């Protein structure tokens, strides 16, 4: 019987275990899977916490339904009936510039009337159709935006989006790694407007949730009891008897040509296990530390992937006392705003039942690549900055009735310029002297839930 160890019990580790077992059954291959997790719970950054009737998400709050793998997994887990689509209000998104909220346009007429972008900036955006496509294999998000759309579009549209998705800095982010669809559209059609016209002709009979030239489509989707439903059900399907919790893996090495040795501690005791195959579903920096003695070159490459810090703060209020309209997704700040708050999600407007009746739940994100010292602030400082931001933008003056602060020292991997080449080198080096070693997670080829599940599915095909 083939013994497989999966280090890391977050979404990537759990999904890898599920798909590996599924494929082994299809191939009639007997296997034994062991998941080893350092925390006392599975799920990693996927964690839905109820507090005073509010449902607070520790990490991501959902996934887009435009890719099949996650929905197919939900069907296999029997949780399709628990899926919860975001409210139609979530289509309304805002950007803050100079303390003023501007609704992002959805139609050409809305764009023309919108005051977020100046007339000069609008004309520069329209001139995108005249810009020749680049022969560069990769460039920063900022370079691409300025080249095709102009500096104002970068500051007021592209930079906020980069912060909202990656908590990143567009001046260093790789376009090919972060927004491969946009890179593909320029290559295939010669520009974004040209792509938009071509796709509109192709998709004229499709729904409004189809992908557009500007970015991914789809409807943000979660579960009635929070996104943690997904990882809980994965753990149940795998079987908790196969999941070792509170186990800190200290090293992974070859014990002989055919086997891997895993050393870990649990409750101050040391343990040693042997496996035929190892799957490392830990963050890149943790994977680097585990492999340092086995392959220093591979460890060095993994350490080149940096992470941005993030603080998430959930604030609950009496809805009747909020002076501003909250029908929408929330807002992001332009990079002209000199503050550590990246944006605010109106969580209970996005998904129903995230707050008690007649209450509202705000979720603010602070820090990111542009504010790397965010975790040096105390909780009281974080709360002050968050409430001051709500007061400045939405006129909220009353004290919140519920507060929950989540700190992420290493929140989101940063796909900086050259990231895809780095990942190629990591994958090549992993095969040099590491047979039956597999590396997965959101540090490599996509940070979202859909990406992690797709990568886990591909890994199962390679490892079984």
GROMACS .gro file of C-alpha atoms in nm:
model
  464
    1UNK     CA    1   0.000   0.000   0.000
    2UNK     CA    2   0.134   0.342  -0.101
    3UNK     CA    3   0.165   0.579   0.193
    4UNK     CA    4   0.117   0.949   0.119
    5UNK     CA    5   0.180   1.236   0.360
    6UNK     CA    6   0.024   1.575   0.304
    7UNK     CA    7   0.186   1.847   0.513
    8UNK     CA    8  -0.062   2.127   0.571
    9UNK     CA    9  -0.434   2.100   0.640
   10UNK     CA   10  -0.552   2.416   0.468
   11UNK     CA   11  -0.770   2.417   0.158
   12UNK     CA   12  -0.487   2.306  -0.073
   13UNK     CA   13  -0.390   2.014   0.151
   14UNK     CA   14  -0.747   1.899   0.207
   15UNK     CA   15  -0.839   1.926  -0.161
   16UNK     CA   16  -0.521   1.741  -0.261
   17UNK     CA   17  -0.610   1.457  -0.025
   18UNK     CA   18  -0.964   1.439  -0.161
   19UNK     CA   19  -0.859   1.426  -0.526
   20UNK     CA   20  -0.568   1.186  -0.463
   21UNK     CA   21  -0.801   0.943  -0.289
   22UNK     CA   22  -1.062   0.981  -0.566
   23UNK     CA   23  -0.805   0.907  -0.836
   24UNK     CA   24  -0.662   0.612  -0.644
   25UNK     CA   25  -1.010   0.460  -0.625
   26UNK     CA   26  -1.057   0.511  -0.999
   27UNK     CA   27  -0.725   0.338  -1.069
   28UNK     CA   28  -0.791   0.068  -0.808
   29UNK     CA   29  -0.466   0.160  -0.633
   30UNK     CA   30  -0.454   0.108  -0.255
   31UNK     CA   31  -0.323   0.412  -0.070
   32UNK     CA   32  -0.307   0.547   0.283
   33UNK     CA   33  -0.326   0.926   0.323
   34UNK     CA   34  -0.209   1.115   0.632
   35UNK     CA   35  -0.260   1.490   0.667
   36UNK     CA   36  -0.030   1.657   0.919
   37UNK     CA   37  -0.140   2.001   1.040
   38UNK     CA   38   0.034   2.226   1.295
   39UNK     CA   39  -0.282   2.401   1.419
   40UNK     CA   40  -0.563   2.257   1.628
   41UNK     CA   41  -0.808   2.293   1.338
   42UNK     CA   42  -0.808   2.238   0.963
   43UNK     CA   43  -0.884   2.500   0.702
   44UNK     CA   44  -0.589   2.736   0.729
   45UNK     CA   45  -0.700   3.089   0.646
   46UNK     CA   46  -1.050   2.968   0.563
   47UNK     CA   47  -1.227   3.019   0.895
   48UNK     CA   48  -1.580   3.146   0.959
   49UNK     CA   49  -1.629   3.275   1.313
   50UNK     CA   50  -1.962   3.369   1.466
   51UNK     CA   51  -1.952   3.648   1.722
   52UNK     CA   52  -2.257   3.812   1.880
   53UNK     CA   53  -2.472   3.698   1.588
   54UNK     CA   54  -2.228   3.829   1.322
   55UNK     CA   55  -2.048   3.590   1.087
   56UNK     CA   56  -1.687   3.706   1.048
   57UNK     CA   57  -1.457   3.564   0.781
   58UNK     CA   58  -1.095   3.529   0.888
   59UNK     CA   59  -0.972   3.506   0.529
   60UNK     CA   60  -1.149   3.481   0.191
   61UNK     CA   61  -1.525   3.522   0.189
   62UNK     CA   62  -1.608   3.331  -0.127
   63UNK     CA   63  -1.520   3.223  -0.480
   64UNK     CA   64  -1.637   3.313  -0.828
   65UNK     CA   65  -1.873   3.061  -0.987
   66UNK     CA   66  -1.733   3.101  -1.339
   67UNK     CA   67  -1.488   2.811  -1.311
   68UNK     CA   68  -1.614   2.452  -1.283
   69UNK     CA   69  -1.373   2.278  -1.042
   70UNK     CA   70  -1.503   2.428  -0.716
   71UNK     CA   71  -1.868   2.375  -0.808
   72UNK     CA   72  -1.794   2.018  -0.914
   73UNK     CA   73  -1.618   1.957  -0.583
   74UNK     CA   74  -1.920   2.094  -0.395
   75UNK     CA   75  -2.142   1.851  -0.584
   76UNK     CA   76  -1.917   1.558  -0.494
   77UNK     CA   77  -1.922   1.668  -0.129
   78UNK     CA   78  -2.301   1.697  -0.129
   79UNK     CA   79  -2.306   2.064  -0.029
   80UNK     CA   80  -2.446   2.220  -0.346
   81UNK     CA   81  -2.773   2.300  -0.168
   82UNK     CA   82  -2.577   2.506   0.087
   83UNK     CA   83  -2.424   2.736  -0.176
   84UNK     CA   84  -2.511   3.103  -0.133
   85UNK     CA   85  -2.479   3.350  -0.418
   86UNK     CA   86  -2.399   3.707  -0.337
   87UNK     CA   87  -2.675   3.965  -0.340
   88UNK     CA   88  -2.733   4.163  -0.659
   89UNK     CA   89  -2.615   4.464  -0.458
   90UNK     CA   90  -2.265   4.315  -0.476
   91UNK     CA   91  -2.247   4.421  -0.841
   92UNK     CA   92  -2.225   4.781  -0.720
   93UNK     CA   93  -1.866   4.858  -0.629
   94UNK     CA   94  -1.707   5.184  -0.532
   95UNK     CA   95  -1.371   5.359  -0.528
   96UNK     CA   96  -1.273   5.634  -0.286
   97UNK     CA   97  -1.071   5.925  -0.420
   98UNK     CA   98  -1.001   6.231  -0.203
   99UNK     CA   99  -1.254   6.105   0.054
  100UNK     CA  100  -1.531   6.089  -0.208
  101UNK     CA  101  -1.714   5.768  -0.306
  102UNK     CA  102  -1.751   5.698  -0.678
  103UNK     CA  103  -1.952   5.406  -0.817
  104UNK     CA  104  -1.758   5.208  -1.072
  105UNK     CA  105  -1.933   5.224  -1.412
  106UNK     CA  106  -2.085   4.918  -1.579
  107UNK     CA  107  -2.186   5.073  -1.911
  108UNK     CA  108  -2.022   5.316  -2.157
  109UNK     CA  109  -2.275   5.587  -2.064
  110UNK     CA  110  -2.201   5.540  -1.694
  111UNK     CA  111  -1.830   5.566  -1.768
  112UNK     CA  112  -1.872   5.891  -1.959
  113UNK     CA  113  -2.084   6.045  -1.681
  114UNK     CA  114  -1.863   5.915  -1.400
  115UNK     CA  115  -1.655   6.184  -1.228
  116UNK     CA  116  -1.387   5.957  -1.085
  117UNK     CA  117  -1.178   5.987  -1.401
  118UNK     CA  118  -1.111   6.332  -1.552
  119UNK     CA  119  -1.195   6.402  -1.916
  120UNK     CA  120  -0.826   6.391  -2.000
  121UNK     CA  121  -0.805   6.054  -1.828
  122UNK     CA  122  -1.110   5.926  -2.016
  123UNK     CA  123  -0.968   6.034  -2.349
  124UNK     CA  124  -0.643   5.856  -2.263
  125UNK     CA  125  -0.839   5.538  -2.185
  126UNK     CA  126  -1.029   5.561  -2.515
  127UNK     CA  127  -0.694   5.603  -2.692
  128UNK     CA  128  -0.604   5.251  -2.574
  129UNK     CA  129  -0.741   5.117  -2.899
  130UNK     CA  130  -0.452   5.292  -3.079
  131UNK     CA  131  -0.177   5.148  -2.857
  132UNK     CA  132   0.027   4.870  -3.015
  133UNK     CA  133   0.061   4.545  -2.828
  134UNK     CA  134   0.383   4.475  -2.645
  135UNK     CA  135   0.628   4.198  -2.727
  136UNK     CA  136   0.728   4.168  -2.359
  137UNK     CA  137   0.667   3.828  -2.204
  138UNK     CA  138   0.606   3.995  -1.869
  139UNK     CA  139   0.582   4.343  -1.721
  140UNK     CA  140   0.452   4.494  -1.401
  141UNK     CA  141   0.082   4.568  -1.363
  142UNK     CA  142   0.168   4.938  -1.332
  143UNK     CA  143   0.374   4.938  -1.651
  144UNK     CA  144   0.094   4.770  -1.846
  145UNK     CA  145  -0.174   5.005  -1.708
  146UNK     CA  146   0.026   5.319  -1.784
  147UNK     CA  147   0.120   5.193  -2.129
  148UNK     CA  148  -0.230   5.099  -2.238
  149UNK     CA  149  -0.463   5.315  -2.024
  150UNK     CA  150  -0.261   5.602  -1.877
  151UNK     CA  151  -0.138   5.707  -1.535
  152UNK     CA  152  -0.477   5.821  -1.405
  153UNK     CA  153  -0.639   5.486  -1.483
  154UNK     CA  154  -0.357   5.314  -1.296
  155UNK     CA  155  -0.404   5.529  -0.986
  156UNK     CA  156  -0.783   5.527  -0.974
  157UNK     CA  157  -0.881   5.191  -1.123
  158UNK     CA  158  -0.600   4.938  -1.155
  159UNK     CA  159  -0.412   5.011  -0.831
  160UNK     CA  160  -0.725   4.977  -0.609
  161UNK     CA  161  -0.810   4.648  -0.781
  162UNK     CA  162  -0.456   4.522  -0.721
  163UNK     CA  163  -0.481   4.611  -0.353
  164UNK     CA  164  -0.825   4.454  -0.320
  165UNK     CA  165  -0.729   4.119  -0.472
  166UNK     CA  166  -0.361   4.077  -0.383
  167UNK     CA  167  -0.301   4.345  -0.115
  168UNK     CA  168  -0.015   4.416  -0.353
  169UNK     CA  169   0.179   4.697  -0.513
  170UNK     CA  170   0.116   4.727  -0.890
  171UNK     CA  171   0.466   4.871  -0.936
  172UNK     CA  172   0.611   4.526  -0.855
  173UNK     CA  173   0.329   4.284  -0.941
  174UNK     CA  174   0.365   4.061  -1.247
  175UNK     CA  175   0.087   4.107  -1.500
  176UNK     CA  176   0.133   3.757  -1.645
  177UNK     CA  177   0.108   3.594  -1.302
  178UNK     CA  178  -0.158   3.813  -1.141
  179UNK     CA  179  -0.385   3.885  -1.436
  180UNK     CA  180  -0.301   3.627  -1.704
  181UNK     CA  181  -0.636   3.679  -1.875
  182UNK     CA  182  -0.557   4.045  -1.944
  183UNK     CA  183  -0.214   3.954  -2.080
  184UNK     CA  184  -0.375   3.692  -2.302
  185UNK     CA  185  -0.632   3.939  -2.436
  186UNK     CA  186  -0.363   4.185  -2.545
  187UNK     CA  187  -0.167   3.907  -2.711
  188UNK     CA  188  -0.471   3.753  -2.884
  189UNK     CA  189  -0.666   4.064  -2.987
  190UNK     CA  190  -0.406   4.340  -2.979
  191UNK     CA  191  -0.566   4.543  -2.699
  192UNK     CA  192  -0.840   4.559  -2.436
  193UNK     CA  193  -1.099   4.752  -2.638
  194UNK     CA  194  -1.041   4.528  -2.939
  195UNK     CA  195  -1.085   4.226  -2.711
  196UNK     CA  196  -1.401   4.373  -2.557
  197UNK     CA  197  -1.564   4.425  -2.898
  198UNK     CA  198  -1.466   4.076  -3.015
  199UNK     CA  199  -1.588   3.907  -2.697
  200UNK     CA  200  -1.912   4.105  -2.696
  201UNK     CA  201  -1.985   3.977  -3.045
  202UNK     CA  202  -1.906   3.620  -2.937
  203UNK     CA  203  -2.101   3.638  -2.610
  204UNK     CA  204  -2.395   3.859  -2.706
  205UNK     CA  205  -2.641   3.584  -2.612
  206UNK     CA  206  -2.469   3.497  -2.284
  207UNK     CA  207  -2.552   3.627  -1.936
  208UNK     CA  208  -2.402   3.942  -1.787
  209UNK     CA  209  -2.185   3.728  -1.560
  210UNK     CA  210  -1.965   3.624  -1.852
  211UNK     CA  211  -1.603   3.725  -1.849
  212UNK     CA  212  -1.526   4.067  -1.990
  213UNK     CA  213  -1.215   4.225  -2.130
  214UNK     CA  214  -1.158   4.400  -1.801
  215UNK     CA  215  -1.123   4.088  -1.593
  216UNK     CA  216  -1.292   3.774  -1.463
  217UNK     CA  217  -1.667   3.736  -1.455
  218UNK     CA  218  -1.880   3.516  -1.238
  219UNK     CA  219  -2.085   3.565  -0.925
  220UNK     CA  220  -1.920   3.571  -0.582
  221UNK     CA  221  -2.042   3.259  -0.403
  222UNK     CA  222  -2.014   3.124  -0.049
  223UNK     CA  223  -2.224   2.909   0.184
  224UNK     CA  224  -2.510   2.987   0.418
  225UNK     CA  225  -2.286   2.926   0.720
  226UNK     CA  226  -1.972   3.082   0.579
  227UNK     CA  227  -1.694   2.969   0.347
  228UNK     CA  228  -1.558   2.731   0.614
  229UNK     CA  229  -1.837   2.489   0.517
  230UNK     CA  230  -1.613   2.384   0.228
  231UNK     CA  231  -1.306   2.288   0.433
  232UNK     CA  232  -1.514   2.127   0.710
  233UNK     CA  233  -1.689   1.905   0.460
  234UNK     CA  234  -1.360   1.816   0.292
  235UNK     CA  235  -1.219   1.710   0.630
  236UNK     CA  236  -1.528   1.499   0.699
  237UNK     CA  237  -1.502   1.333   0.359
  238UNK     CA  238  -1.134   1.252   0.413
  239UNK     CA  239  -1.194   1.133   0.770
  240UNK     CA  240  -1.061   1.301   1.081
  241UNK     CA  241  -0.879   0.980   1.176
  242UNK     CA  242  -0.647   1.054   0.883
  243UNK     CA  243  -0.573   1.409   1.000
  244UNK     CA  244  -0.309   1.470   1.269
  245UNK     CA  245  -0.366   1.806   1.441
  246UNK     CA  246  -0.132   2.006   1.664
  247UNK     CA  247   0.166   1.849   1.488
  248UNK     CA  248   0.461   2.073   1.406
  249UNK     CA  249   0.667   1.920   1.125
  250UNK     CA  250   1.032   2.006   1.176
  251UNK     CA  251   1.193   1.841   0.874
  252UNK     CA  252   1.125   1.642   0.559
  253UNK     CA  253   1.406   1.435   0.411
  254UNK     CA  254   1.483   1.121   0.214
  255UNK     CA  255   1.534   0.824   0.444
  256UNK     CA  256   1.642   0.607   0.149
  257UNK     CA  257   1.599   0.606  -0.227
  258UNK     CA  258   1.233   0.502  -0.204
  259UNK     CA  259   1.101   0.664   0.112
  260UNK     CA  260   1.057   1.002   0.278
  261UNK     CA  261   1.105   1.067   0.646
  262UNK     CA  262   0.886   1.320   0.829
  263UNK     CA  263   0.987   1.443   1.174
  264UNK     CA  264   0.729   1.625   1.384
  265UNK     CA  265   0.649   1.719   1.741
  266UNK     CA  266   0.317   1.688   1.918
  267UNK     CA  267   0.261   1.786   2.280
  268UNK     CA  268   0.637   1.811   2.340
  269UNK     CA  269   0.703   1.460   2.205
  270UNK     CA  270   0.902   1.384   1.891
  271UNK     CA  271   0.773   1.147   1.623
  272UNK     CA  272   0.908   1.001   1.301
  273UNK     CA  273   0.709   0.854   1.013
  274UNK     CA  274   0.799   0.709   0.674
  275UNK     CA  275   0.606   0.771   0.351
  276UNK     CA  276   0.634   0.685  -0.016
  277UNK     CA  277   0.511   1.025  -0.134
  278UNK     CA  278   0.517   1.373   0.019
  279UNK     CA  279   0.286   1.661  -0.069
  280UNK     CA  280   0.386   1.997   0.079
  281UNK     CA  281   0.075   2.218   0.097
  282UNK     CA  282   0.232   2.474   0.328
  283UNK     CA  283   0.311   2.842   0.256
  284UNK     CA  284   0.623   2.889   0.042
  285UNK     CA  285   0.837   3.013   0.333
  286UNK     CA  286   0.734   2.714   0.548
  287UNK     CA  287   0.802   2.474   0.261
  288UNK     CA  288   1.145   2.636   0.218
  289UNK     CA  289   1.230   2.575   0.584
  290UNK     CA  290   1.117   2.212   0.570
  291UNK     CA  291   1.330   2.139   0.264
  292UNK     CA  292   1.640   2.334   0.366
  293UNK     CA  293   1.847   2.031   0.468
  294UNK     CA  294   1.719   1.817   0.182
  295UNK     CA  295   1.768   2.065  -0.105
  296UNK     CA  296   1.917   2.404  -0.023
  297UNK     CA  297   1.875   2.530  -0.381
  298UNK     CA  298   1.504   2.450  -0.382
  299UNK     CA  299   1.470   2.611  -0.040
  300UNK     CA  300   1.644   2.925  -0.169
  301UNK     CA  301   1.407   2.952  -0.465
  302UNK     CA  302   1.100   2.912  -0.243
  303UNK     CA  303   1.218   3.191  -0.016
  304UNK     CA  304   1.204   3.432  -0.311
  305UNK     CA  305   0.824   3.435  -0.285
  306UNK     CA  306   0.731   3.718  -0.050
  307UNK     CA  307   0.405   3.766   0.141
  308UNK     CA  308   0.217   4.083   0.227
  309UNK     CA  309   0.084   4.139   0.581
  310UNK     CA  310  -0.281   4.214   0.637
  311UNK     CA  311  -0.510   4.301   0.924
  312UNK     CA  312  -0.880   4.227   0.882
  313UNK     CA  313  -1.121   4.395   1.122
  314UNK     CA  314  -1.493   4.318   1.139
  315UNK     CA  315  -1.721   4.586   1.284
  316UNK     CA  316  -2.090   4.544   1.361
  317UNK     CA  317  -2.339   4.832   1.381
  318UNK     CA  318  -2.706   4.912   1.411
  319UNK     CA  319  -2.807   4.959   1.046
  320UNK     CA  320  -3.064   5.229   1.122
  321UNK     CA  321  -2.787   5.452   1.258
  322UNK     CA  322  -2.564   5.431   0.950
  323UNK     CA  323  -2.612   5.759   0.759
  324UNK     CA  324  -2.482   5.626   0.426
  325UNK     CA  325  -2.641   5.391   0.174
  326UNK     CA  326  -2.488   5.043   0.212
  327UNK     CA  327  -2.643   4.868  -0.087
  328UNK     CA  328  -2.328   4.748  -0.257
  329UNK     CA  329  -2.011   4.545  -0.233
  330UNK     CA  330  -1.801   4.810  -0.062
  331UNK     CA  331  -1.514   5.031  -0.168
  332UNK     CA  332  -1.140   5.043  -0.229
  333UNK     CA  333  -0.908   5.340  -0.198
  334UNK     CA  334  -0.710   5.492  -0.482
  335UNK     CA  335  -0.335   5.502  -0.432
  336UNK     CA  336  -0.356   5.877  -0.383
  337UNK     CA  337  -0.505   5.805  -0.043
  338UNK     CA  338  -0.228   5.820   0.216
  339UNK     CA  339  -0.363   5.573   0.469
  340UNK     CA  340  -0.325   5.210   0.570
  341UNK     CA  341  -0.688   5.109   0.503
  342UNK     CA  342  -0.707   4.932   0.166
  343UNK     CA  343  -1.084   4.910   0.155
  344UNK     CA  344  -1.410   4.815   0.323
  345UNK     CA  345  -1.649   4.533   0.236
  346UNK     CA  346  -2.016   4.562   0.329
  347UNK     CA  347  -2.030   4.194   0.413
  348UNK     CA  348  -2.394   4.173   0.522
  349UNK     CA  349  -2.499   4.350   0.201
  350UNK     CA  350  -2.300   4.100  -0.006
  351UNK     CA  351  -2.439   3.788   0.167
  352UNK     CA  352  -2.760   3.756   0.364
  353UNK     CA  353  -2.751   3.644   0.729
  354UNK     CA  354  -2.399   3.773   0.792
  355UNK     CA  355  -2.541   4.006   1.058
  356UNK     CA  356  -2.844   3.997   1.292
  357UNK     CA  357  -3.167   4.155   1.172
  358UNK     CA  358  -3.144   4.533   1.129
  359UNK     CA  359  -2.765   4.522   1.179
  360UNK     CA  360  -2.477   4.560   0.937
  361UNK     CA  361  -2.132   4.403   0.921
  362UNK     CA  362  -1.836   4.593   0.778
  363UNK     CA  363  -1.507   4.417   0.708
  364UNK     CA  364  -1.204   4.641   0.662
  365UNK     CA  365  -0.864   4.541   0.522
  366UNK     CA  366  -0.553   4.722   0.638
  367UNK     CA  367  -0.186   4.691   0.543
  368UNK     CA  368  -0.076   4.503   0.235
  369UNK     CA  369   0.249   4.540   0.041
  370UNK     CA  370   0.234   4.920   0.053
  371UNK     CA  371   0.193   4.928   0.434
  372UNK     CA  372   0.420   4.644   0.553
  373UNK     CA  373   0.439   4.760   0.916
  374UNK     CA  374   0.066   4.722   0.982
  375UNK     CA  375   0.114   4.444   1.239
  376UNK     CA  376   0.328   4.674   1.452
  377UNK     CA  377   0.011   4.865   1.543
  378UNK     CA  378  -0.181   4.765   1.855
  379UNK     CA  379  -0.540   4.645   1.839
  380UNK     CA  380  -0.658   4.979   1.975
  381UNK     CA  381  -0.467   5.162   1.701
  382UNK     CA  382  -0.616   4.932   1.438
  383UNK     CA  383  -0.967   4.992   1.571
  384UNK     CA  384  -0.912   5.368   1.576
  385UNK     CA  385  -0.787   5.375   1.218
  386UNK     CA  386  -1.074   5.159   1.101
  387UNK     CA  387  -1.347   5.360   1.273
  388UNK     CA  388  -1.187   5.690   1.165
  389UNK     CA  389  -1.195   5.564   0.807
  390UNK     CA  390  -1.565   5.477   0.830
  391UNK     CA  391  -1.635   5.818   0.979
  392UNK     CA  392  -1.445   5.996   0.703
  393UNK     CA  393  -1.601   5.806   0.412
  394UNK     CA  394  -1.947   5.707   0.536
  395UNK     CA  395  -2.015   5.945   0.822
  396UNK     CA  396  -2.030   5.665   1.082
  397UNK     CA  397  -1.980   5.832   1.421
  398UNK     CA  398  -2.119   5.579   1.668
  399UNK     CA  399  -1.905   5.312   1.833
  400UNK     CA  400  -1.933   4.959   1.689
  401UNK     CA  401  -2.126   4.706   1.897
  402UNK     CA  402  -1.909   4.417   1.775
  403UNK     CA  403  -1.535   4.417   1.702
  404UNK     CA  404  -1.322   4.130   1.577
  405UNK     CA  405  -0.958   4.177   1.472
  406UNK     CA  406  -0.772   3.918   1.265
  407UNK     CA  407  -0.397   3.952   1.208
  408UNK     CA  408  -0.212   3.792   0.917
  409UNK     CA  409   0.163   3.834   0.934
  410UNK     CA  410   0.198   3.655   0.600
  411UNK     CA  411  -0.139   3.700   0.434
  412UNK     CA  412  -0.112   3.683   0.056
  413UNK     CA  413   0.181   3.566  -0.160
  414UNK     CA  414   0.307   3.840  -0.389
  415UNK     CA  415   0.342   3.747  -0.754
  416UNK     CA  416   0.613   3.996  -0.842
  417UNK     CA  417   0.780   4.049  -1.181
  418UNK     CA  418   0.930   3.721  -1.301
  419UNK     CA  419   0.706   3.510  -1.075
  420UNK     CA  420   0.612   3.253  -1.339
  421UNK     CA  421   0.979   3.195  -1.429
  422UNK     CA  422   1.051   3.152  -1.058
  423UNK     CA  423   0.773   2.893  -1.025
  424UNK     CA  424   0.902   2.707  -1.332
  425UNK     CA  425   1.247   2.692  -1.170
  426UNK     CA  426   1.096   2.571  -0.841
  427UNK     CA  427   0.910   2.291  -1.018
  428UNK     CA  428   1.220   2.191  -1.216
  429UNK     CA  429   1.442   2.190  -0.908
  430UNK     CA  430   1.187   1.984  -0.716
  431UNK     CA  431   1.235   1.705  -0.971
  432UNK     CA  432   1.617   1.708  -0.965
  433UNK     CA  433   1.667   1.485  -0.660
  434UNK     CA  434   1.319   1.471  -0.508
  435UNK     CA  435   1.116   1.191  -0.663
  436UNK     CA  436   0.762   1.163  -0.526
  437UNK     CA  437   0.776   1.515  -0.385
  438UNK     CA  438   0.496   1.755  -0.478
  439UNK     CA  439   0.445   2.119  -0.386
  440UNK     CA  440   0.110   2.297  -0.399
  441UNK     CA  441  -0.072   2.597  -0.254
  442UNK     CA  442  -0.166   2.953  -0.342
  443UNK     CA  443   0.194   3.074  -0.366
  444UNK     CA  444   0.246   2.948  -0.719
  445UNK     CA  445  -0.022   2.964  -0.988
  446UNK     CA  446  -0.320   3.146  -0.839
  447UNK     CA  447  -0.420   3.275  -0.496
  448UNK     CA  448  -0.796   3.216  -0.503
  449UNK     CA  449  -1.011   2.924  -0.389
  450UNK     CA  450  -1.075   2.819  -0.750
  451UNK     CA  451  -0.700   2.822  -0.819
  452UNK     CA  452  -0.615   2.611  -0.514
  453UNK     CA  453  -0.875   2.349  -0.601
  454UNK     CA  454  -0.768   2.337  -0.965
  455UNK     CA  455  -0.402   2.294  -0.862
  456UNK     CA  456  -0.495   2.016  -0.619
  457UNK     CA  457  -0.684   1.837  -0.894
  458UNK     CA  458  -0.383   1.858  -1.127
  459UNK     CA  459  -0.151   1.737  -0.851
  460UNK     CA  460  -0.362   1.425  -0.801
  461UNK     CA  461  -0.314   1.330  -1.167
  462UNK     CA  462   0.063   1.362  -1.128
  463UNK     CA  463   0.105   1.186  -0.794
  464UNK     CA  464  -0.115   0.876  -0.833
   0.00000   0.00000   0.00000
